Short mmCIF file of C-alpha atoms in Angstrom, two decimals:
data_model
loop_
_atom_site.label_atom_id
_atom_site.label_comp_id
_atom_site.label_asym_id
_atom_site.label_seq_id
_atom_site.Cartn_x
_atom_site.Cartn_y
_atom_site.Cartn_z
CA GLN S 790 117.57 81.55 89.25
CA LYS S 791 115.74 84.69 90.22
CA GLU S 792 111.95 84.68 89.49
CA VAL S 793 112.41 88.03 87.62
CA GLU S 794 115.16 88.78 85.40
CA GLN S 795 116.19 92.13 83.83
CA ASN S 796 119.24 93.37 81.97
CA SER S 797 121.11 95.27 84.62
CA GLY S 798 122.28 97.89 82.08
CA PRO S 799 123.22 100.49 82.38
CA LEU S 800 121.38 101.51 79.17
CA SER S 801 122.18 104.76 77.39
CA VAL S 802 120.24 106.20 74.60
CA PRO S 803 120.10 109.62 72.65
CA GLU S 804 117.33 112.09 73.16
CA GLY S 805 114.49 111.22 70.95
CA ALA S 806 115.55 107.46 70.27
CA ILE S 807 113.61 104.41 71.38
CA ALA S 808 114.50 102.85 74.72
CA SER S 809 113.89 99.02 74.84
CA LEU S 810 113.91 97.22 78.23
CA ASN S 811 113.58 93.49 78.71
CA CYS S 812 112.37 91.24 81.56
CA THR S 813 111.83 87.39 81.69
CA TYR S 814 110.12 85.49 84.56
CA SER S 815 110.14 82.00 85.64
CA ASP S 816 106.52 81.28 86.99
CA ARG S 817 104.72 80.25 83.81
CA GLY S 818 101.42 80.78 85.77
CA SER S 819 101.89 84.58 86.28
CA GLN S 820 98.96 86.55 85.60
CA SER S 821 99.87 90.14 86.27
CA PHE S 822 102.91 92.26 84.85
CA PHE S 823 103.85 95.79 85.76
CA TRP S 824 106.68 98.31 84.83
CA TYR S 825 107.54 100.71 87.64
CA ARG S 826 109.75 103.87 87.28
CA GLN S 827 112.12 104.79 90.04
CA TYR S 828 113.98 107.99 90.39
CA SER S 829 117.17 107.93 92.33
CA GLY S 830 116.33 108.17 96.27
CA LYS S 831 112.44 107.94 95.46
CA SER S 832 109.97 105.18 95.69
CA PRO S 833 108.65 103.30 92.74
CA GLU S 834 105.78 104.74 90.42
CA LEU S 835 103.72 102.72 88.03
CA ILE S 836 104.01 103.26 84.38
CA MET S 837 102.26 100.36 82.86
CA PHE S 838 100.46 97.29 83.50
CA ILE S 839 99.75 94.39 81.20
CA TYR S 840 97.73 91.31 81.75
CA SER S 841 97.23 89.76 78.29
CA ASN S 842 99.60 88.75 75.42
CA GLY S 843 100.17 91.54 72.96
CA ASP S 844 101.00 95.05 73.13
CA LYS S 845 99.42 97.80 75.24
CA GLU S 846 100.21 101.60 74.45
CA ASP S 847 100.08 104.51 76.76
CA GLY S 848 101.40 107.75 75.28
CA ARG S 849 105.13 107.06 74.46
CA PHE S 850 105.13 103.90 76.45
CA THR S 851 104.37 100.52 75.02
CA ALA S 852 104.44 97.34 77.14
CA GLN S 853 104.72 93.83 75.39
CA LEU S 854 103.80 90.59 76.80
CA ASN S 855 104.58 87.19 75.53
CA LYS S 856 103.55 84.54 77.95
CA ALA S 857 104.63 81.56 75.79
CA SER S 858 108.13 83.01 75.95
CA GLN S 859 107.71 84.48 79.49
CA TYR S 860 108.91 87.65 78.19
CA VAL S 861 107.93 91.29 79.14
CA SER S 862 109.26 94.37 77.47
CA LEU S 863 108.87 98.19 77.60
CA LEU S 864 109.48 100.47 74.75
CA ILE S 865 109.91 104.11 75.47
CA ARG S 866 109.58 106.26 72.16
CA ASP S 867 110.91 109.77 71.66
CA SER S 868 113.01 109.42 74.85
CA GLN S 869 113.54 112.48 76.97
CA PRO S 870 116.25 113.37 79.52
CA SER S 871 113.33 113.01 82.18
CA ASP S 872 112.94 109.41 81.59
CA SER S 873 116.46 108.89 82.85
CA ALA S 874 115.68 106.40 85.96
CA THR S 875 115.67 102.86 86.92
CA TYR S 876 112.82 100.76 85.46
CA LEU S 877 111.74 97.83 87.53
CA CYS S 878 109.79 94.93 85.92
CA ALA S 879 107.11 93.32 88.28
CA VAL S 880 105.41 89.94 87.87
CA ASN S 881 102.64 89.66 90.45
CA VAL S 882 104.39 90.88 93.55
CA GLY S 883 108.17 89.74 92.74
CA PHE S 884 110.51 92.40 91.34
CA GLY S 885 113.49 92.29 89.13
CA ASP S 886 116.53 94.23 90.16
CA GLY S 887 115.90 96.97 87.48
CA THR S 888 117.55 98.41 84.45
CA THR S 889 119.06 101.83 84.68
CA LEU S 890 118.24 104.26 81.82
CA THR S 891 120.24 107.40 80.78
CA VAL S 892 118.94 109.60 78.16
CA LYS S 893 121.46 111.80 76.95
CA PRO S 894 120.60 115.25 75.47
CA SER O 1360 91.93 109.62 96.35
CA GLN O 1361 94.03 107.25 98.17
CA THR O 1362 97.24 108.02 99.93
CA ILE O 1363 100.04 106.42 101.72
CA HIS O 1364 102.15 107.50 104.59
CA GLN O 1365 105.28 106.29 105.90
CA TRP O 1366 107.46 107.38 108.84
CA PRO O 1367 110.18 108.06 109.46
CA ALA O 1368 111.65 109.40 106.25
CA THR O 1369 115.21 108.56 107.52
CA LEU O 1370 116.62 106.68 110.43
CA VAL O 1371 119.88 106.01 111.82
CA GLN O 1372 120.17 103.34 114.46
CA PRO O 1373 122.97 101.20 116.23
CA VAL O 1374 123.29 97.57 116.06
CA GLY O 1375 121.07 95.85 118.42
CA SER O 1376 118.56 98.65 118.87
CA PRO O 1377 114.83 98.00 118.27
CA LEU O 1378 113.09 99.39 115.16
CA SER O 1379 109.58 100.41 114.43
CA LEU O 1380 108.32 101.78 111.05
CA GLU O 1381 104.72 102.83 110.47
CA CYS O 1382 102.81 102.72 107.17
CA THR O 1383 99.14 104.08 107.10
CA VAL O 1384 96.97 104.25 103.97
CA GLU O 1385 93.89 106.63 103.50
CA GLY O 1386 91.08 106.57 101.15
CA THR O 1387 90.62 102.80 100.69
CA SER O 1388 89.18 100.11 102.81
CA ASN O 1389 90.58 96.58 103.30
CA PRO O 1390 93.69 96.97 100.98
CA ASN O 1391 96.40 94.33 100.72
CA LEU O 1392 99.53 95.66 102.50
CA TYR O 1393 103.11 95.09 101.53
CA TRP O 1394 106.68 95.72 102.94
CA TYR O 1395 109.70 95.47 100.72
CA ARG O 1396 113.35 96.39 101.54
CA GLN O 1397 115.57 97.48 98.74
CA ALA O 1398 119.31 97.37 99.06
CA ALA O 1399 121.51 99.72 97.37
CA GLY O 1400 121.41 99.20 93.51
CA ARG O 1401 118.99 96.31 93.71
CA GLY O 1402 115.58 95.37 93.15
CA LEU O 1403 112.70 95.04 95.95
CA GLN O 1404 112.74 92.15 98.27
CA LEU O 1405 109.22 91.35 99.41
CA LEU O 1406 109.43 90.91 103.38
CA PHE O 1407 105.64 90.71 104.63
CA TYR O 1408 102.17 91.02 103.12
CA SER O 1409 98.87 91.10 104.87
CA VAL O 1410 95.28 90.61 103.41
CA GLY O 1411 93.54 91.79 106.61
CA ILE O 1412 93.61 92.79 110.28
CA GLY O 1413 95.88 90.49 111.99
CA GLN O 1414 96.79 88.44 108.87
CA ILE O 1415 100.53 88.61 108.09
CA SER O 1416 102.42 86.21 105.75
CA SER O 1417 106.30 86.39 105.79
CA GLU O 1418 108.19 85.97 102.66
CA VAL O 1419 111.72 85.88 104.17
CA PRO O 1420 112.78 84.49 107.56
CA GLN O 1421 114.86 87.18 109.58
CA ASN O 1422 114.88 89.17 112.54
CA LEU O 1423 112.15 91.28 111.53
CA SER O 1424 108.31 91.03 111.94
CA ALA O 1425 105.20 92.99 111.13
CA SER O 1426 101.96 93.63 112.39
CA ARG O 1427 98.48 94.97 111.05
CA PRO O 1428 96.47 96.32 114.19
CA GLN O 1429 93.93 98.38 112.11
CA ASP O 1430 92.94 98.04 108.45
CA ARG O 1431 94.71 100.79 107.18
CA GLN O 1432 97.82 100.51 109.66
CA PHE O 1433 101.14 98.45 108.87
CA ILE O 1434 104.10 98.22 111.21
CA LEU O 1435 107.41 96.67 110.61
CA SER O 1436 109.48 95.96 113.78
CA SER O 1437 112.69 94.51 115.12
CA LYS O 1438 113.93 93.74 118.60
CA LYS O 1439 117.56 93.99 117.70
CA LEU O 1440 118.85 95.50 114.48
CA LEU O 1441 121.81 94.16 112.29
CA LEU O 1442 124.07 95.72 109.99
CA SER O 1443 122.25 93.79 107.25
CA ASP O 1444 118.92 95.48 107.90
CA SER O 1445 120.16 98.66 106.43
CA GLY O 1446 118.27 99.68 103.25
CA PHE O 1447 115.25 101.38 101.86
CA TYR O 1448 112.03 100.24 103.27
CA LEU O 1449 108.90 100.69 101.33
CA CYS O 1450 105.39 100.03 102.28
CA ALA O 1451 102.77 99.28 99.38
CA TRP O 1452 99.13 98.74 99.00
CA THR O 1453 96.94 97.10 96.49
CA LEU O 1454 93.27 96.50 96.05
CA GLY O 1455 93.98 92.72 95.12
CA PRO O 1456 97.05 90.46 94.64
CA LEU O 1457 96.85 90.83 90.88
CA ASN O 1458 96.46 94.63 90.89
CA GLU O 1459 99.05 97.26 90.60
CA GLN O 1460 100.73 98.50 93.81
CA PHE O 1461 101.17 101.77 95.09
CA PHE O 1462 104.13 102.84 97.08
CA GLY O 1463 104.75 105.15 100.17
CA PRO O 1464 107.61 107.49 100.03
CA GLY O 1465 109.86 104.98 101.90
CA THR O 1466 112.11 104.96 104.94
CA ARG O 1467 115.90 105.10 104.36
CA LEU O 1468 117.58 102.99 107.66
CA THR O 1469 121.09 103.10 108.30
CA VAL O 1470 122.13 100.49 110.74
CA LEU O 1471 125.85 101.40 112.41
#
């Protein structure tokens, strides 16, 4: 079992919709959780981090953490074509394989 | 502000040839440094990390090695490349093991 699991996708949503990305992890003692966005051929860039249970909002992005369920999610509201990318979930320094999101105009 | 540099950007090497990739960070002191490899369509595989000069931890046994000769310099090397070494190599820095990572632009390596 991989330490960090993500739905491989691809995930396709229409412009303006909410995109929901999910991630589970195996190490119950994990303390830091991150979401990175990676455009094709580019390096990952940080979009959200969360350390405590609950929700954290930043603009159109909301990260949700549930340590009891070992579950992290990322919601993207009002999705735009420019959000089309691969989204990587990271727990401590371990990464999932990413979920590719396509936002269709 | 902090910046991280990697070079070269792309590299095509024959099987059995040596490798040296360099990463440097500016604007911070004593960062934690990381080397990752990303195969096509996959996530990031942690190869090495370093918490200080001369301190290297290896996550995956393979024909690669890493060195940190200076505080803000991290080098990935190989004596003899394998086909399976092809991939996108990313260097990252962070202030501590629980902090967010910042990535360099990466080196795309193709071994033929």
